Short mmCIF file of C-alpha atoms in Angstrom, two decimals:
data_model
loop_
_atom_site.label_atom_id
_atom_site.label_comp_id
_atom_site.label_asym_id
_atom_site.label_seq_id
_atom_site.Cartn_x
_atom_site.Cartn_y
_atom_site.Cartn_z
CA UNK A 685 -19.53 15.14 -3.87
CA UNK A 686 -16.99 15.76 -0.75
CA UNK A 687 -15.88 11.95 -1.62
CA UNK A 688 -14.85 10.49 -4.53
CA UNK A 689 -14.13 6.28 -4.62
CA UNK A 690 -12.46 5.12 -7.72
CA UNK A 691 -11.49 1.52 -8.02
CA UNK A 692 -9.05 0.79 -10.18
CA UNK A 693 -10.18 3.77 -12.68
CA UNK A 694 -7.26 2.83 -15.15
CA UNK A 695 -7.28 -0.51 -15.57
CA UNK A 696 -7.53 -1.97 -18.71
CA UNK A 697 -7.12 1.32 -20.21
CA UNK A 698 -4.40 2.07 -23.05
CA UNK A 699 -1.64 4.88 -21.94
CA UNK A 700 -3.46 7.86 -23.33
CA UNK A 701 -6.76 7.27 -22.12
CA UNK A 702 -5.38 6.20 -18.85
CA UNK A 703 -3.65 9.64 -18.73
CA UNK A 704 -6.83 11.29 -19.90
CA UNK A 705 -8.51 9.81 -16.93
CA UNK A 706 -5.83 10.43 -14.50
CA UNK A 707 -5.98 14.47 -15.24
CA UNK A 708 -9.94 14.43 -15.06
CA UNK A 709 -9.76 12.68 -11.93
CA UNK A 710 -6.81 15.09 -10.58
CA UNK A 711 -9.01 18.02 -11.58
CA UNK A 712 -12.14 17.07 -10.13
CA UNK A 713 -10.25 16.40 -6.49
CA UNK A 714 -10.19 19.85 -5.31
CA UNK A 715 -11.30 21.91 -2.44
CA UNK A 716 -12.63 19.82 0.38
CA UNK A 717 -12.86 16.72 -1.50
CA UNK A 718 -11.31 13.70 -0.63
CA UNK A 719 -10.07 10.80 -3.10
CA UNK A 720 -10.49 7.48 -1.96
CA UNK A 721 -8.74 5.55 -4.30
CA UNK A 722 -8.48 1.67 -4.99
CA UNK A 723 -5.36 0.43 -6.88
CA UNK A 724 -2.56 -1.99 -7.82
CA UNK A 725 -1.36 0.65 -10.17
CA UNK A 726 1.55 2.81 -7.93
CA UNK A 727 2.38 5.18 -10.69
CA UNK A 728 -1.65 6.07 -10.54
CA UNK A 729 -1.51 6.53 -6.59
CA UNK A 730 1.68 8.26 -6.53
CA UNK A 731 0.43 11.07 -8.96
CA UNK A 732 -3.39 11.23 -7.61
CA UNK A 733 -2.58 10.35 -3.73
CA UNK A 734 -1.22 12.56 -1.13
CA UNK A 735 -1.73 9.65 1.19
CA UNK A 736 -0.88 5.72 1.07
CA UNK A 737 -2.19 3.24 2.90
CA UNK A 738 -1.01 -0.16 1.98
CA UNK A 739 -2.55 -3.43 2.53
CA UNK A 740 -1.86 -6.95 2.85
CA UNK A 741 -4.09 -10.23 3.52
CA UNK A 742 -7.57 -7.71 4.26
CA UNK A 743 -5.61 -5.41 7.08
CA UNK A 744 -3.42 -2.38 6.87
CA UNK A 745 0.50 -3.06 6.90
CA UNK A 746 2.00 0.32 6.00
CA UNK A 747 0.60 4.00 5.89
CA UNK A 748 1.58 7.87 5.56
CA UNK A 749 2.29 10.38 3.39
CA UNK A 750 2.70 9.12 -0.94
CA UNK A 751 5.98 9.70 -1.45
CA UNK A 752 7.58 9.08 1.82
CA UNK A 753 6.19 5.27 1.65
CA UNK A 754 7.32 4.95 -1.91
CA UNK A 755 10.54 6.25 -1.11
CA UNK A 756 11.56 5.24 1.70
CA UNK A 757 8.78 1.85 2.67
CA UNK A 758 9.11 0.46 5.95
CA UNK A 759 7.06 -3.02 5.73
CA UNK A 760 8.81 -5.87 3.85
CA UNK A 761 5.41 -6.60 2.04
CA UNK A 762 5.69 -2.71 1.12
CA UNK A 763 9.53 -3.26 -0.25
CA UNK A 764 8.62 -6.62 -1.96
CA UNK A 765 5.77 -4.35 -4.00
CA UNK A 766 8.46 -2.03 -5.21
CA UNK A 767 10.84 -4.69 -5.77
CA UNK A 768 8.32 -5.96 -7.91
CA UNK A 769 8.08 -3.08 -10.22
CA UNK A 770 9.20 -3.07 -13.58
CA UNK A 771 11.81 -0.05 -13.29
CA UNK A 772 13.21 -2.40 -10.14
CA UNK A 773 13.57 -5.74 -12.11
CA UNK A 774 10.14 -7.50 -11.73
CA UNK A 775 11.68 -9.29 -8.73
CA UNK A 776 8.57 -11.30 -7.23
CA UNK A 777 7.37 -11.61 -3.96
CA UNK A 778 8.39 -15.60 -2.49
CA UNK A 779 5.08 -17.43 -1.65
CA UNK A 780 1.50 -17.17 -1.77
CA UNK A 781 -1.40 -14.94 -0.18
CA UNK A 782 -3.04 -16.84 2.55
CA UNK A 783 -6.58 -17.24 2.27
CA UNK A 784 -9.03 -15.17 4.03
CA UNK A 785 -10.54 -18.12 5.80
CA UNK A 786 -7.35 -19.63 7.32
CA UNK A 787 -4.99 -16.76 8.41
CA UNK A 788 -1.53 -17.45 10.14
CA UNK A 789 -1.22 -17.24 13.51
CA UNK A 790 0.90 -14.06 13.79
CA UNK A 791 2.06 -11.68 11.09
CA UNK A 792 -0.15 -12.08 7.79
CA UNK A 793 3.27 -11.79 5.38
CA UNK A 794 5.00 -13.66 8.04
CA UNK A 795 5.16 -16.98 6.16
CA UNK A 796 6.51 -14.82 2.85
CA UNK A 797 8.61 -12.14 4.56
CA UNK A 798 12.60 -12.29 4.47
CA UNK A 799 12.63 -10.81 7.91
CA UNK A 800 10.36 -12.85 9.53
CA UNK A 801 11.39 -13.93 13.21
CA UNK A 802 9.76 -16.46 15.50
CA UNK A 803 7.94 -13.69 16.77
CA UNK A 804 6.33 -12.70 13.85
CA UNK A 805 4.89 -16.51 13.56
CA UNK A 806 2.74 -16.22 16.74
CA UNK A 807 2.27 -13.00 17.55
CA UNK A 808 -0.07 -10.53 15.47
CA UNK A 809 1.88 -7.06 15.15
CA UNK A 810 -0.40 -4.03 16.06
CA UNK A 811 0.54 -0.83 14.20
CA UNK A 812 3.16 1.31 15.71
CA UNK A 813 3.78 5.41 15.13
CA UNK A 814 7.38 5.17 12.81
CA UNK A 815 8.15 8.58 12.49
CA UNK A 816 6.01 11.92 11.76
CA UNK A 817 3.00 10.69 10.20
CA UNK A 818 4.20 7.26 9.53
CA UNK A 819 2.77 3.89 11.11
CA UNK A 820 3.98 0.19 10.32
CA UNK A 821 2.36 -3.11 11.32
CA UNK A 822 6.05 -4.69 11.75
CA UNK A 823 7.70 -6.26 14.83
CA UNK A 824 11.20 -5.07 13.15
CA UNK A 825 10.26 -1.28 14.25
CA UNK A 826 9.99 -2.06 18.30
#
C-alpha cells in the first residue's frame, strides 16, 4: 500500500515487542509510502515520523518537521506535552480538556495555557507560517 495508518501500534505492548513492532513498521515505510501514524507515545513518533503534527481539543495546534517540534515546540499545549514526560519530571498539564460539544470561545488550550491573554479568550487563532516548514495555531507568534 502507498499508505500505511497505524493507531497506536504499541500500546499495551511490553518493551521488546514494542521494539519488534517499531522496526517492522520502520522497514515496511519505504519508497513512496507514507506513514500516517496515530499516537500518545512521542518516543514512537520521534523514531518512525519525519513529520509532527500535534493536536489539541479535535484541531491542529502545532506542526513541522519531528525533531524540530520536539526540540524546540512552539505551542504551550506542545511544551506542556514534553513537560509532561517522564525524562522532564511528569509535570502535568493545569486543567481539563474541554468537551467536544461546548468549545471555548477563542483558543481551545486557552482556559489551560500559562500564556493565555485576553485575546486568546475570544478570538480563535488561525495557524500562522513560524519559520521554514513550521506553523503554530498561537496568538504569541504575531
Amino acid at each position: 500500500p502507498r499508505v500505511i495508518i497505524a493507531d497506536e501500534p504499541t500500546s499495551g505492548l511490553d518493551a521488546e515487542v514494542k521494539i519488534e513492532i517499531l522496526h517492522l513498521i520502520k522497514e515496511k515505510v519505504t519508497g513512496n509510502r507514507t506513514l500516517f501514524l496515530i499516537t500518545h507515545d512521542l518516543g514512537t513518533a520521534s523514531f518512525l515520523c519525519t513529520r509532527l503534527v500535534v493536536m489539541y481539543a479535535g484541531e491542529i495546534v502545532e506542526t513541522g518537521p519531528t525533531k524540530e517540534v520536539l526540540s524546540r515546540p512552539f505551542h504551550p499545549y506542545t511544551k506542556g506535552l514534553l513537560a509532561s514526560l517522564p525524562s522532564a519530571g511528569l509535570n502535568t498539564i493545569p486543567g481539563t480538556s474541554p468537551s467536544p460539544s461546548s468549545l471555548p470561545a477563542g483558543c481551545r488550550f486557552s482556559e489551560r495555557c500559562i500564556a493565555a491573554m485576553e485575546r486568546c479568550r475570544k478570538e480563535h487563532p488561525p495557524m500562522k507560517e513560524v519559520g521554514d516548514n513550521r506553523q503554530v495555531r498561537c496568538f504569541l507568534y504575531d
